[in-house]
């Protein structure tokens, strides 16, 4: 079992990215995902289960798309897959969807295509100019780099971030985990979202050191028995989430940094299970507990703990 956006069946065949003759031929026989970077959406059929992304033949996409097509890879059946950043057409039987909404519902094949395409599109939208010289850049290598007029080249970068489910190491329904409500999240009438603690890995820092630092900074708690669980892309706009479990003592006072965390508290397995089952768990001020979205690695970590998988390498 892997996080929901860590699934893919694409072979990226990176050696083809600079082969213009092969890419020209591949475009003509390939499948093309249309993705609108403004909204981060693509088209899907949602009348089937699981939802099915709509991929087009080259002849059915806007003229000139081959010039801005990003080559994602080759499917197991040998068909190349491309993505194009363009407004979405109106197509009967489909609707525009975003990755947060459907990523966990998609089959492995489509989860990999959508996640890769969105990550690339978001990177291109933020790198129209060289950070070193300020010169304009243009897409190159089938979407996997950008180059300026002097040949200066930049490649896609991913921002590493850690995310951790802090728990007390206790088995059974009374075992507890520590979740927080981010100060920057918009409020939801009648609800308050709690999630795992997270933060970017800083320069010169290991992911495990970031876990220690971020938890201490955000809620004033010291953790140990830090164990890596898994990772997934989070292209909003371009992070790689490194998921951990760690143990802390619930007797240690929780002291939130109000600039980052509005609320933080311990929840029992019984409370988390009730919330996932759709039952109301009161978190004060008339608000009910809301948990992270299903496409997030945060909910994946919560499920691993809830199901009793708490080996943190200690």
Coordinates of C-alpha atoms in Angstrom, one line a residue:
X1 CA 0.0 0.0 0.0
X2 CA 1.4 3.4 -1.0
X3 CA 0.2 7.0 -0.7
X4 CA -2.5 7.9 -3.2
X5 CA -0.4 10.1 -5.4
X6 CA 2.6 7.8 -5.4
X7 CA 1.1 5.4 -7.9
X8 CA 2.0 5.2 -11.6
X9 CA 2.5 2.8 -14.5
X10 CA 4.4 5.2 -16.8
X11 CA 7.9 4.4 -18.1
X12 CA 9.4 7.9 -18.3
X13 CA 12.0 6.8 -20.9
X14 CA 14.1 10.0 -20.2
X15 CA 16.5 9.2 -23.0
X16 CA 13.7 10.0 -25.5
X17 CA 13.3 13.6 -24.3
X18 CA 16.0 15.0 -26.6
X19 CA 15.2 12.8 -29.6
X20 CA 13.2 15.2 -31.8
X21 CA 12.6 12.6 -34.6
X22 CA 11.2 10.1 -32.2
X23 CA 9.1 12.7 -30.4
X24 CA 7.6 13.8 -33.7
X25 CA 6.5 10.3 -34.5
X26 CA 5.4 9.6 -31.0
X27 CA 3.1 12.6 -31.0
X28 CA 1.2 11.4 -34.0
X29 CA 0.4 8.0 -32.3
X30 CA 0.3 9.2 -28.7
X31 CA -2.3 10.1 -26.1
X32 CA -2.7 13.7 -24.9
X33 CA -3.9 15.0 -21.6
X34 CA -5.3 18.5 -21.7
X35 CA -4.6 20.4 -18.5
X36 CA -5.6 24.0 -17.7
X37 CA -2.9 25.4 -15.4
X38 CA -5.0 28.3 -14.3
X39 CA -7.3 26.0 -12.4
X40 CA -5.1 22.9 -12.2
X41 CA -7.9 20.9 -13.9
X42 CA -8.3 18.3 -16.6
X43 CA -11.3 16.5 -18.1
X44 CA -12.7 13.3 -16.6
X45 CA -15.6 11.0 -17.0
X46 CA -17.1 10.7 -13.6
X47 CA -20.1 8.5 -14.6
X48 CA -17.8 5.5 -14.3
X49 CA -15.9 4.0 -11.4
X50 CA -13.1 4.7 -10.9
X51 CA -13.3 8.1 -12.7
X52 CA -11.6 8.0 -16.1
X53 CA -9.3 10.8 -17.4
X54 CA -10.0 11.9 -21.0
X55 CA -7.0 11.5 -23.2
X56 CA -7.1 12.7 -26.8
X57 CA -5.5 11.7 -30.0
X58 CA -3.1 14.3 -31.5
X59 CA -5.6 15.1 -34.2
X60 CA -8.2 16.1 -31.7
X61 CA -6.2 18.7 -29.7
X62 CA -5.8 22.4 -30.6
X63 CA -3.6 23.1 -33.6
X64 CA 0.0 23.7 -32.7
X65 CA -0.1 21.8 -29.5
X66 CA 2.8 19.7 -30.5
X67 CA 5.1 22.7 -30.0
X68 CA 4.2 23.1 -26.3
X69 CA 3.6 19.4 -25.5
X70 CA 5.3 17.9 -22.5
X71 CA 6.3 14.2 -22.9
X72 CA 5.3 12.3 -19.8
X73 CA 6.4 8.8 -20.8
X74 CA 5.3 5.6 -22.4
X75 CA 2.4 3.4 -21.2
X76 CA 2.7 -0.4 -20.7
X77 CA 1.0 -0.9 -24.1
X78 CA 3.8 1.1 -25.8
X79 CA 1.7 4.3 -26.5
X80 CA 3.4 7.6 -25.6
X81 CA 1.6 10.1 -23.4
X82 CA 1.9 13.9 -23.6
X83 CA 0.3 16.8 -21.7
X84 CA -0.6 20.2 -23.1
X85 CA -1.4 23.3 -21.0
X86 CA -4.5 24.7 -22.6
X87 CA -8.1 25.8 -21.8
X88 CA -10.4 22.8 -21.6
X89 CA -13.0 22.2 -24.2
X90 CA -16.7 21.5 -23.4
X91 CA -17.1 17.7 -24.0
X92 CA -20.4 16.0 -23.3
X93 CA -20.3 13.4 -20.5
X94 CA -17.2 14.9 -18.9
X95 CA -16.4 17.6 -16.3
X96 CA -13.3 19.4 -15.2
X97 CA -11.7 17.9 -12.1
X98 CA -8.6 18.7 -10.0
X99 CA -6.1 16.3 -8.5
X100 CA -7.1 16.9 -4.9
X101 CA -10.7 16.0 -5.8
X102 CA -10.1 12.7 -7.7
X103 CA -6.4 11.7 -7.2
X104 CA -7.3 9.0 -4.7
X105 CA -10.1 7.6 -6.8
X106 CA -8.0 7.2 -10.0
X107 CA -6.5 4.0 -11.2
X108 CA -2.7 3.8 -10.8
X109 CA -2.2 4.6 -14.5
X110 CA -4.2 7.8 -14.4
X111 CA -3.0 8.9 -11.0
X112 CA 0.6 8.9 -12.3
X113 CA -0.4 10.7 -15.5
X114 CA -2.3 13.5 -13.8
X115 CA 0.3 14.0 -11.0
X116 CA 3.2 14.1 -13.4
X117 CA 1.4 16.5 -15.8
X118 CA 0.3 18.9 -13.1
X119 CA 3.8 19.0 -11.5
X120 CA 5.4 19.8 -14.8
X121 CA 2.8 22.4 -15.8
X122 CA 3.1 24.1 -12.5
X123 CA 6.9 24.3 -12.7
X124 CA 6.7 25.8 -16.2
X125 CA 4.2 28.4 -15.2
X126 CA 6.6 29.6 -12.5
X127 CA 9.8 29.6 -14.5
X128 CA 9.3 31.8 -17.5
X129 CA 12.6 33.6 -16.6
X130 CA 16.0 32.5 -15.4
X131 CA 16.5 33.0 -11.7
X132 CA 20.2 33.6 -12.4
X133 CA 20.1 36.2 -15.2
X134 CA 16.4 37.3 -15.5
X135 CA 16.4 36.3 -19.2
X136 CA 13.3 34.8 -20.7
X137 CA 13.3 31.0 -20.9
X138 CA 11.6 28.6 -23.3
X139 CA 10.5 25.0 -22.9
X140 CA 13.0 22.4 -24.1
X141 CA 13.7 18.7 -23.9
X142 CA 10.0 17.8 -24.4
X143 CA 9.0 19.8 -21.3
X144 CA 11.8 18.6 -18.9
X145 CA 13.9 21.7 -19.0
X146 CA 13.8 25.4 -19.9
X147 CA 16.6 27.3 -21.7
X148 CA 17.4 31.0 -22.3
X149 CA 18.8 32.5 -25.4
X150 CA 22.3 32.1 -24.3
X151 CA 21.9 28.4 -23.6
X152 CA 21.5 28.6 -19.9
X153 CA 19.4 25.7 -18.8
X154 CA 17.2 25.0 -15.8
X155 CA 15.5 21.8 -14.8
X156 CA 12.4 21.1 -12.7
X157 CA 12.9 21.2 -9.0
X158 CA 10.9 19.7 -6.2
X159 CA 10.7 21.2 -2.8
X160 CA 11.1 18.5 -0.1
X161 CA 8.7 18.8 2.8
X162 CA 8.3 16.5 5.8
X163 CA 4.9 15.5 7.2
X164 CA 4.5 13.5 10.4
X165 CA 1.8 11.8 12.4
X166 CA 2.8 12.2 16.0
X167 CA 1.4 9.5 18.3
X168 CA 1.8 8.1 21.8
X169 CA 2.8 4.6 20.9
X170 CA -0.2 3.1 22.6
X171 CA -2.2 0.3 20.9
X172 CA -6.0 0.0 20.9
X173 CA -8.8 2.5 20.9
X174 CA -7.3 4.7 23.6
X175 CA -4.0 5.3 21.7
X176 CA -3.7 8.9 20.7
X177 CA -2.3 11.0 17.9
X178 CA -1.5 14.8 17.8
X179 CA -3.1 16.8 15.0
X180 CA -3.1 20.5 14.3
X181 CA -5.2 23.2 12.6
X182 CA -3.0 25.4 10.4
X183 CA -3.4 29.1 11.1
X184 CA -3.5 29.8 7.4
X185 CA -6.4 27.5 6.6
X186 CA -9.8 29.0 5.7
X187 CA -12.5 28.2 8.2
X188 CA -15.3 25.8 7.4
X189 CA -18.8 26.6 8.8
X190 CA -19.5 24.1 11.6
X191 CA -16.1 22.3 11.1
X192 CA -12.4 22.6 11.9
X193 CA -9.9 20.6 9.9
X194 CA -7.0 18.9 11.8
X195 CA -4.1 17.3 10.1
X196 CA -0.6 16.0 10.5
X197 CA 2.2 18.5 11.3
X198 CA 4.3 19.5 8.3
X199 CA 7.0 21.8 7.1
X200 CA 9.7 22.3 4.5
X201 CA 13.1 20.8 4.9
X202 CA 15.6 23.6 5.2
X203 CA 19.0 23.9 3.5
X204 CA 21.6 21.7 5.2
X205 CA 19.0 19.7 7.1
X206 CA 17.9 16.1 6.9
X207 CA 14.3 15.1 6.7
X208 CA 14.4 13.6 10.2
X209 CA 16.0 16.8 11.6
X210 CA 13.2 18.7 10.0
X211 CA 10.6 16.5 11.8
X212 CA 12.2 17.3 15.2
X213 CA 12.5 21.0 14.5
X214 CA 9.0 21.5 13.0
X215 CA 7.2 19.7 15.7
X216 CA 9.1 21.5 18.4
X217 CA 8.5 24.9 16.6
X218 CA 4.8 24.3 15.9
X219 CA 3.5 22.7 19.1
X220 CA 6.4 22.7 21.5
X221 CA 6.7 18.9 21.7
X222 CA 9.8 16.7 21.5
X223 CA 9.5 13.5 19.4
X224 CA 11.6 10.4 19.1
X225 CA 11.5 7.1 17.3
X226 CA 11.1 8.9 14.0
X227 CA 10.3 6.4 11.3
X228 CA 9.9 7.0 7.5
X229 CA 6.7 5.6 6.0
X230 CA 6.6 6.8 2.4
X231 CA 6.4 9.8 0.1
X232 CA 4.2 11.3 -2.6
X233 CA 4.3 14.3 -4.9
X234 CA 2.1 17.2 -3.9
X235 CA 2.2 19.5 -7.0
X236 CA 0.5 22.4 -5.3
X237 CA 2.6 23.9 -6.7
X238 CA 5.7 21.6 -6.5
X239 CA 6.4 19.7 -3.2
X240 CA 7.5 16.2 -2.4
X241 CA 5.9 15.1 0.9
X242 CA 8.1 12.8 3.0
X243 CA 5.8 11.0 5.4
X244 CA 6.9 9.9 8.9
X245 CA 5.5 8.5 12.1
X246 CA 7.0 9.7 15.5
X247 CA 6.3 9.1 19.1
X248 CA 5.8 11.8 21.8
X249 CA 4.6 11.9 25.4
X250 CA 1.0 13.3 25.7
X251 CA 1.9 14.6 29.2
X252 CA 4.2 17.1 27.6
X253 CA 2.3 20.5 27.3
X254 CA 1.2 21.5 23.8
X255 CA 2.4 25.1 23.2
X256 CA 1.4 26.2 19.7
X257 CA 3.1 28.8 17.6
X258 CA 0.1 31.0 16.7
X259 CA 1.7 32.2 13.6
X260 CA 1.6 28.7 12.2
X261 CA -0.9 26.6 14.2
X262 CA -4.3 27.9 15.4
X263 CA -5.2 24.7 17.4
X264 CA -3.5 21.5 18.3
X265 CA -4.7 18.6 20.4
X266 CA -4.5 14.9 20.9
X267 CA -7.2 12.6 19.5
X268 CA -7.9 8.9 20.4
X269 CA -8.2 6.2 17.8
X270 CA -11.9 6.0 18.8
X271 CA -12.4 9.7 17.9
X272 CA -10.5 9.4 14.6
X273 CA -12.4 6.3 13.6
X274 CA -15.7 8.0 14.5
X275 CA -14.9 11.1 12.3
X276 CA -13.9 8.8 9.4
X277 CA -17.2 7.0 9.8
X278 CA -19.1 10.3 9.4
X279 CA -20.0 10.7 13.1
X280 CA -19.6 14.0 14.8
X281 CA -16.6 14.5 17.0
X282 CA -16.8 17.9 18.9
X283 CA -13.6 20.0 18.9
X284 CA -15.1 23.0 20.8
X285 CA -16.9 26.1 19.8
X286 CA -19.6 24.1 18.2
X287 CA -17.2 22.8 15.5
X288 CA -16.9 19.1 14.4
X289 CA -13.6 17.4 13.6
X290 CA -12.7 17.4 9.9
X291 CA -9.8 15.3 8.6
X292 CA -7.4 15.8 5.6
X293 CA -8.6 15.1 2.1
X294 CA -8.3 11.5 0.8
X295 CA -5.7 12.4 -1.9
X296 CA -3.3 13.7 0.8
X297 CA -0.5 11.7 2.4
X298 CA -1.7 13.1 5.7
X299 CA -4.8 10.9 5.7
X300 CA -2.7 8.0 4.5
X301 CA -0.5 8.4 7.6
X302 CA -3.6 8.7 9.8
X303 CA -4.9 5.4 8.4
X304 CA -1.6 3.6 9.0
X305 CA -1.7 4.6 12.6
X306 CA -5.4 4.0 13.0
X307 CA -5.0 0.5 11.6
X308 CA -2.3 -0.3 14.2
X309 CA 0.8 0.1 12.0
X310 CA 3.0 2.1 14.5
X311 CA 6.5 0.7 13.9
X312 CA 8.6 3.8 13.9
X313 CA 12.0 2.1 13.8
X314 CA 12.5 2.4 17.6

